Tab-separated table of N, CA and C in Angstrom:
chain	number	residue	atom	x	y	z
C	1	MET	N	103.644	126.529	94.435
C	1	MET	CA	103.669	125.166	94.433
C	1	MET	C	102.820	124.210	95.324
C	2	GLU	N	102.333	123.305	95.340
C	2	GLU	CA	101.167	123.071	96.204
C	2	GLU	C	101.976	122.103	97.524
C	3	GLU	N	101.250	121.991	97.865
C	3	GLU	CA	101.930	121.313	99.510
C	3	GLU	C	102.450	120.441	99.548
C	4	MET	N	103.553	119.874	100.051
C	4	MET	CA	103.747	118.229	99.982
C	4	MET	C	103.811	118.152	100.756
C	5	ILE	N	103.354	117.203	101.480
C	5	ILE	CA	103.739	116.184	103.022
C	5	ILE	C	104.474	114.688	102.854
C	6	ASN	N	105.671	115.236	103.962
C	6	ASN	CA	106.465	113.517	103.694
C	6	ASN	C	106.742	112.964	105.000
C	7	ALA	N	106.749	111.618	104.830
C	7	ALA	CA	106.441	110.896	106.464
C	7	ALA	C	107.519	109.545	105.678
C	8	THR	N	107.410	109.071	106.561
C	8	THR	CA	108.992	107.524	106.941
C	8	THR	C	107.857	106.651	107.849
C	9	GLY	N	108.027	105.679	107.231
C	9	GLY	CA	107.782	104.067	108.138
C	9	GLY	C	108.478	103.465	107.982
C	10	ARG	N	108.751	102.303	108.759
C	10	ARG	CA	109.342	101.298	108.893
C	10	ARG	C	108.942	99.675	109.331
C	11	ARG	N	109.394	98.915	108.824
C	11	ARG	CA	108.950	97.827	109.267
C	11	ARG	C	110.232	96.536	108.940
C	12	LYS	N	110.446	95.531	109.747
C	12	LYS	CA	111.316	94.224	109.786
C	12	LYS	C	112.277	95.404	109.121
C	13	ALA	N	113.137	95.015	108.100
C	13	ALA	CA	114.483	95.908	107.102
C	13	ALA	C	113.888	96.602	106.487
C	14	SER	N	112.578	96.981	106.314
C	14	SER	CA	112.161	98.149	105.129
C	14	SER	C	111.937	99.535	105.882
C	15	ILE	N	112.441	100.385	104.936
C	15	ILE	CA	112.379	101.695	105.095
C	15	ILE	C	111.475	102.646	103.796
C	16	ALA	N	110.014	102.612	104.152
C	16	ALA	CA	109.276	103.670	103.186
C	16	ALA	C	109.523	105.139	103.392
C	17	ARG	N	109.455	106.089	102.365
C	17	ARG	CA	109.375	107.933	102.818
C	17	ARG	C	108.846	107.889	101.305
C	18	ILE	N	107.536	108.656	101.975
C	18	ILE	CA	106.248	108.982	101.235
C	18	ILE	C	106.322	110.459	101.210
C	19	TYR	N	105.815	110.731	99.800
C	19	TYR	CA	105.763	111.932	99.633
C	19	TYR	C	104.512	112.322	98.851
C	20	LEU	N	103.390	112.992	99.930
C	20	LEU	CA	101.970	113.423	99.436
C	20	LEU	C	101.432	114.328	98.742
C	21	THR	N	100.509	114.115	97.508
C	21	THR	CA	100.156	115.349	96.578
C	21	THR	C	98.889	115.654	96.404
C	22	LYS	N	98.335	117.125	96.476
C	22	LYS	CA	96.581	116.878	95.764
C	22	LYS	C	96.959	116.100	94.579
C	23	GLY	N	96.165	115.818	93.901
C	23	GLY	CA	96.083	114.861	92.795
C	23	GLY	C	95.183	114.086	92.726
C	24	GLU	N	95.270	113.234	91.278
C	24	GLU	CA	93.959	112.361	91.208
C	24	GLU	C	94.288	111.098	91.778
C	25	GLY	N	95.259	110.606	92.415
C	25	GLY	CA	95.041	109.106	92.788
C	25	GLY	C	96.212	108.738	92.400
C	26	ASN	N	97.109	108.912	91.653
C	26	ASN	CA	98.917	108.467	91.214
C	26	ASN	C	99.315	107.891	91.926
C	27	ILE	N	99.900	106.385	92.282
C	27	ILE	CA	100.390	106.016	93.605
C	27	ILE	C	102.045	105.310	92.402
C	28	THR	N	102.865	105.893	92.907
C	28	THR	CA	104.290	105.871	92.144
C	28	THR	C	105.162	105.106	93.347
C	29	ILE	N	105.880	104.293	93.095
C	29	ILE	CA	106.389	102.902	93.883
C	29	ILE	C	107.948	103.268	93.518
C	30	ASN	N	109.482	103.704	93.737
C	30	ASN	CA	110.178	103.600	93.200
C	30	ASN	C	110.604	103.740	91.608
C	31	GLY	N	109.520	104.699	91.243
C	31	GLY	CA	109.439	105.040	90.045
C	31	GLY	C	108.548	103.879	89.193
C	32	LYS	N	107.879	102.668	89.669
C	32	LYS	CA	106.880	102.197	88.939
C	32	LYS	C	105.316	102.576	89.698
C	33	THR	N	104.687	101.966	88.855
C	33	THR	CA	103.033	101.793	89.014
C	33	THR	C	102.968	100.950	90.038
C	34	ILE	N	102.025	101.147	91.093
C	34	ILE	CA	101.894	100.281	92.535
C	34	ILE	C	101.222	98.841	91.811
C	35	GLU	N	100.377	98.786	90.764
C	35	GLU	CA	100.191	97.131	89.881
C	35	GLU	C	101.400	96.931	89.458
C	36	GLU	N	102.616	97.376	89.094
C	36	GLU	CA	103.718	96.845	88.870
C	36	GLU	C	104.278	96.091	89.704
C	37	TYR	N	104.614	97.194	90.777
C	37	TYR	CA	105.684	97.264	91.814
C	37	TYR	C	105.036	95.885	92.820
C	38	PHE	N	103.436	95.810	93.297
C	38	PHE	CA	103.135	94.805	93.766
C	38	PHE	C	102.034	94.394	93.442
C	39	PRO	N	102.216	93.334	91.969
C	39	PRO	CA	101.653	92.579	91.236
C	39	PRO	C	100.196	91.656	92.460
C	40	VAL	N	100.936	91.223	93.203
C	40	VAL	CA	99.721	90.406	94.391
C	40	VAL	C	98.771	91.239	95.092
C	41	ASN	N	98.020	90.790	95.130
C	41	ASN	CA	96.727	91.876	95.145
C	41	ASN	C	96.623	92.059	96.596
C	42	HIS	N	96.791	91.240	97.264
C	42	HIS	CA	96.551	91.386	98.921
C	42	HIS	C	97.515	92.170	99.248
C	43	ILE	N	98.681	92.031	98.864
C	43	ILE	CA	99.516	92.741	99.359
C	43	ILE	C	99.468	94.451	98.754
C	44	ARG	N	99.011	94.617	97.536
C	44	ARG	CA	98.430	95.790	97.131
C	44	ARG	C	97.709	96.614	97.987
C	45	ASN	N	96.515	95.540	98.362
C	45	ASN	CA	95.221	96.046	99.709
C	45	ASN	C	95.939	96.494	100.067
C	46	LYS	N	97.105	95.679	101.363
C	46	LYS	CA	97.456	96.401	102.618
C	46	LYS	C	98.301	97.625	102.062
C	47	VAL	N	98.395	98.224	101.293
C	47	VAL	CA	99.187	99.616	100.963
C	47	VAL	C	97.923	100.590	101.541
C	48	LEU	N	97.030	100.518	100.107
C	48	LEU	CA	95.572	101.338	100.112
C	48	LEU	C	94.928	101.142	101.583
C	49	GLU	N	94.960	100.232	102.609
C	49	GLU	CA	94.352	100.037	103.554
C	49	GLU	C	94.197	101.722	104.280
C	50	PRO	N	95.083	102.586	104.324
C	50	PRO	CA	95.012	103.683	105.231
C	50	PRO	C	94.193	104.855	104.519
C	51	LEU	N	94.395	104.719	103.551
C	51	LEU	CA	93.280	105.669	102.220
C	51	LEU	C	92.010	105.178	102.441
C	52	GLN	N	91.320	103.667	102.533
C	52	GLN	CA	90.356	103.702	102.252
C	52	GLN	C	89.718	103.574	103.880
C	53	THR	N	90.338	103.409	104.625
C	53	THR	CA	89.448	103.592	106.075
C	53	THR	C	89.228	105.152	106.368
C	54	VAL	N	90.182	105.862	106.211
C	54	VAL	CA	89.800	107.675	106.189
C	54	VAL	C	89.189	107.864	104.704
C	55	GLU	N	88.920	106.841	104.002
C	55	GLU	CA	87.469	107.344	102.698
C	55	GLU	C	88.505	108.662	101.732
C	56	VAL	N	89.622	108.236	100.920
C	56	VAL	CA	90.051	109.817	100.581
C	56	VAL	C	90.935	109.432	99.450
C	57	GLU	N	90.628	107.808	98.675
C	57	GLU	CA	91.242	107.374	97.817
C	57	GLU	C	92.044	108.155	96.522
C	58	ASN	N	90.879	108.508	96.167
C	58	ASN	CA	91.125	108.801	94.585
C	58	ASN	C	91.876	110.965	95.021
C	59	LEU	N	92.023	111.186	96.041
C	59	LEU	CA	92.304	112.780	95.707
C	59	LEU	C	93.668	112.709	96.127
C	60	TYR	N	95.065	112.257	96.087
C	60	TYR	CA	96.186	112.374	96.456
C	60	TYR	C	96.699	111.869	95.593
C	61	ASN	N	98.073	112.267	94.931
C	61	ASN	CA	99.380	111.712	94.478
C	61	ASN	C	100.467	110.810	95.628
C	62	LEU	N	100.795	109.821	94.868
C	62	LEU	CA	101.710	109.643	96.123
C	62	LEU	C	103.053	109.140	95.327
C	63	ASN	N	104.079	109.549	95.967
C	63	ASN	CA	105.257	109.386	95.423
C	63	ASN	C	106.027	108.709	96.730
C	64	ILE	N	106.588	107.364	96.323
C	64	ILE	CA	107.099	106.390	97.453
C	64	ILE	C	108.663	105.651	97.175
C	65	ASN	N	109.361	106.391	98.008
C	65	ASN	CA	110.551	105.378	97.975
C	65	ASN	C	110.489	104.865	98.887
C	66	VAL	N	110.777	103.215	98.799
C	66	VAL	CA	111.136	101.945	99.612
C	66	VAL	C	112.200	101.356	98.974
C	67	ASN	N	113.365	100.828	99.873
C	67	ASN	CA	114.372	99.665	100.000
C	67	ASN	C	114.130	99.002	101.418
C	68	GLY	N	114.558	97.732	101.421
C	68	GLY	CA	115.167	96.844	101.806
C	68	GLY	C	114.120	96.022	102.221
C	69	GLY	N	114.085	94.701	102.938
C	69	GLY	CA	113.574	93.741	103.095
C	69	GLY	C	113.092	93.381	101.772
C	70	GLY	N	111.754	92.588	102.271
C	70	GLY	CA	110.527	91.533	101.037
C	70	GLY	C	109.463	92.255	100.924
C	71	PHE	N	109.212	91.886	100.484
C	71	PHE	CA	107.848	92.640	99.312
C	71	PHE	C	106.439	92.806	100.961
C	72	LYS	N	106.465	92.140	101.708
C	72	LYS	CA	105.352	92.202	103.077
C	72	LYS	C	105.908	93.465	103.418
C	73	GLY	N	107.051	93.377	103.768
C	73	GLY	CA	107.649	94.470	105.255
C	73	GLY	C	107.786	95.581	104.483
C	74	GLN	N	108.004	95.377	102.988
C	74	GLN	CA	107.913	96.888	102.017
C	74	GLN	C	106.766	97.782	102.192
C	75	ALA	N	105.518	96.396	102.189
C	75	ALA	CA	104.388	96.830	101.689
C	75	ALA	C	103.369	97.727	103.438
C	76	GLU	N	104.075	97.023	104.307
C	76	GLU	CA	103.753	97.596	105.694
C	76	GLU	C	104.074	98.628	106.079
C	77	ALA	N	105.574	98.932	105.556
C	77	ALA	CA	106.612	100.381	106.126
C	77	ALA	C	106.008	100.948	105.083
C	78	ILE	N	105.351	100.590	104.012
C	78	ILE	CA	104.567	102.139	103.216
C	78	ILE	C	103.095	102.610	103.815
C	79	ARG	N	102.925	101.572	104.133
C	79	ARG	CA	101.596	101.503	105.087
C	79	ARG	C	101.512	102.471	105.981
C	80	MET	N	102.415	102.409	107.100
C	80	MET	CA	102.655	102.912	108.368
C	80	MET	C	103.054	104.620	107.750
C	81	ALA	N	103.858	105.019	106.622
C	81	ALA	CA	104.079	105.699	106.715
C	81	ALA	C	102.896	106.874	106.008
C	82	LEU	N	102.523	105.844	104.981
C	82	LEU	CA	101.048	106.670	104.914
C	82	LEU	C	99.940	106.889	105.682
C	83	SER	N	100.299	106.008	106.979
C	83	SER	CA	99.205	106.508	107.933
C	83	SER	C	99.432	108.024	108.521
C	84	ARG	N	100.885	107.839	108.704
C	84	ARG	CA	101.516	109.170	109.126
C	84	ARG	C	101.407	110.678	108.729
C	85	ALA	N	101.553	110.191	107.089
C	85	ALA	CA	101.454	111.502	106.529
C	85	ALA	C	100.050	111.805	106.325
C	86	LEU	N	98.933	110.808	106.091
C	86	LEU	CA	97.698	111.462	106.278
C	86	LEU	C	97.216	112.079	107.718
C	87	VAL	N	98.081	111.404	108.926
C	87	VAL	CA	97.222	112.265	110.078
C	87	VAL	C	98.330	113.765	110.087
C	88	LYS	N	99.645	113.810	109.302
C	88	LYS	CA	99.921	115.232	109.636
C	88	LYS	C	99.034	116.389	108.217
C	89	LEU	N	98.315	115.662	107.690
C	89	LEU	CA	97.323	116.434	106.655
C	89	LEU	C	96.136	116.846	107.456
C	90	ASN	N	95.445	116.054	108.070
C	90	ASN	CA	94.269	116.020	108.838
C	90	ASN	C	94.249	115.574	109.910
C	91	GLU	N	94.042	116.238	111.363
C	91	GLU	CA	94.838	114.964	112.815
C	91	GLU	C	93.385	114.366	113.079
C	92	GLU	N	92.139	114.895	112.537
C	92	GLU	CA	91.016	113.638	112.569
C	92	GLU	C	91.188	112.516	112.266
C	93	PHE	N	91.957	112.235	111.300
C	93	PHE	CA	92.338	110.972	110.678
C	93	PHE	C	92.979	109.912	111.761
C	94	LYS	N	93.707	110.558	113.048
C	94	LYS	CA	94.491	109.743	113.807
C	94	LYS	C	93.840	108.170	114.325
C	95	SER	N	92.137	108.933	115.179
C	95	SER	CA	92.211	108.190	115.743
C	95	SER	C	91.377	106.385	115.196
C	96	PRO	N	90.698	106.877	113.516
C	96	PRO	CA	90.379	105.878	112.725
C	96	PRO	C	91.714	105.145	112.384
C	97	LEU	N	92.622	106.173	112.027
C	97	LEU	CA	93.974	105.406	111.596
C	97	LEU	C	94.934	104.126	113.316
C	98	LYS	N	94.539	104.909	113.623
C	98	LYS	CA	94.913	104.488	115.205
C	98	LYS	C	94.411	103.105	115.740
C	99	SER	N	93.371	103.424	115.570
C	99	SER	CA	92.187	102.136	116.056
C	99	SER	C	92.434	100.691	115.312
C	100	LYS	N	92.962	100.556	113.917
C	100	LYS	CA	93.667	100.069	113.302
C	100	LYS	C	95.265	99.835	113.624
C	101	LYS	N	95.895	100.047	114.171
C	101	LYS	CA	96.822	100.024	114.569
C	101	LYS	C	98.241	100.340	113.178
C	102	TYR	N	97.628	101.072	112.454
C	102	TYR	CA	98.274	101.596	111.318
C	102	TYR	C	99.502	103.085	111.602
C	103	LEU	N	99.323	103.340	112.816
C	103	LEU	CA	100.224	104.185	113.323
C	103	LEU	C	101.724	103.856	114.574
C	104	THR	N	101.116	102.594	114.347
C	104	THR	CA	102.203	101.776	115.702
C	104	THR	C	103.328	100.882	115.383
C	105	ARG	N	104.495	101.202	115.692
C	105	ARG	CA	105.604	101.108	114.740
C	105	ARG	C	105.694	99.273	114.950
C	106	ASP	N	105.718	98.193	114.217
C	106	ASP	CA	105.947	96.735	114.764
C	106	ASP	C	107.364	96.298	114.933
C	107	ALA	N	107.488	96.012	115.885
C	107	ALA	CA	109.036	96.107	116.531
C	107	ALA	C	109.396	94.684	116.300
C	108	ARG	N	108.309	94.160	115.717
C	108	ARG	CA	109.391	92.426	115.031
C	108	ARG	C	110.230	92.169	114.655
C	109	VAL	N	111.603	91.862	114.913
C	109	VAL	CA	112.514	91.808	113.831
C	109	VAL	C	113.349	90.843	113.906
C	110	VAL	N	113.871	89.993	112.801
C	110	VAL	CA	114.713	88.468	112.808
C	110	VAL	C	115.637	88.705	114.113
C	111	GLU	N	115.338	87.420	114.209
C	111	GLU	CA	116.204	87.204	115.867
C	111	GLU	C	117.684	87.007	115.382
C	112	ARG	N	119.069	87.821	115.676
C	112	ARG	CA	119.968	87.061	115.150
C	112	ARG	C	120.620	85.848	115.501
C	113	LYS	N	121.562	84.903	114.219
C	113	LYS	CA	121.949	83.461	114.297
C	113	LYS	C	123.016	83.036	115.662
C	114	LYS	N	123.289	82.202	116.329
C	114	LYS	CA	123.702	81.722	117.446
C	114	LYS	C	124.397	81.242	116.807
C	115	TYR	N	125.887	81.496	117.206
C	115	TYR	CA	127.071	80.323	117.128
C	115	TYR	C	126.541	78.813	117.503
C	116	GLY	N	127.062	78.006	116.780
C	116	GLY	CA	126.678	76.319	117.085
C	116	GLY	C	125.182	76.250	116.825
C	117	LYS	N	124.807	76.445	115.991
C	117	LYS	CA	123.296	76.257	115.519
C	117	LYS	C	123.113	77.113	114.503
C	118	PRO	N	122.630	76.083	112.832
C	118	PRO	CA	122.146	76.274	112.126
C	118	PRO	C	121.121	77.965	112.106
C	119	LYS	N	120.051	77.869	112.847
C	119	LYS	CA	119.945	79.171	112.378
C	119	LYS	C	119.588	79.759	113.690
C	120	ALA	N	118.539	81.043	114.343
C	120	ALA	CA	118.630	81.422	115.409
C	120	ALA	C	118.019	80.104	116.674
C	121	ARG	N	117.297	79.691	116.648
C	121	ARG	CA	117.048	78.488	117.497
C	121	ARG	C	117.221	77.501	117.381
C	122	LYS	N	116.947	77.200	116.146
C	122	LYS	CA	117.383	75.231	115.419
C	122	LYS	C	118.526	74.799	115.907
C	123	SER	N	118.281	73.524	116.365
C	123	SER	CA	119.651	73.047	116.353
C	123	SER	C	119.617	71.625	115.762
C	124	PHE	N	120.750	71.105	115.427
C	124	PHE	CA	121.256	70.061	114.903
C	124	PHE	C	120.518	68.883	115.617
C	125	GLN	N	120.408	67.678	114.906
C	125	GLN	CA	120.171	66.739	115.730
C	125	GLN	C	120.357	66.567	116.620
C	126	PHE	N	120.097	65.907	117.895
C	126	PHE	CA	120.525	65.268	119.186
C	126	PHE	C	120.688	63.888	118.881
C	127	SER	N	121.758	62.848	119.383
C	127	SER	CA	122.223	61.897	119.562
C	127	SER	C	122.788	61.684	121.018
C	128	LYS	N	122.110	60.706	121.507
C	128	LYS	CA	122.718	60.272	123.088
C	128	LYS	C	123.565	59.260	122.455
C	129	ARG	N	123.746	58.473	121.515
C	129	ARG	CA	125.129	57.823	121.668
C	129	ARG	C	125.344	57.937	119.857
């Protein structure tokens, strides 16, 4: 059997597991094609950015499992996982991917809601009298 590389990426509440094999560029996300899963064009491009950066678009098949969060967080989690898988595949890909910050975990997450407030920082209207 051919070599399979797997990697994990996270962003906000999303976790993506990616399985990269040699192939002709088929991308499956949770059993659907990338066009079905991400119908919005600029979000789809976010997923494909690492492949375009190292110029290996149609050389690998990707099987991706992703859950949690919204579509933007999922797309960025996939982007990070794909970048990590490409670095495992070829160490020379590290510097172009690192320079575009695809290997950096974006640690920003939603701030928790505080008691006595409607959201994390939003307050009810203040009335002096």
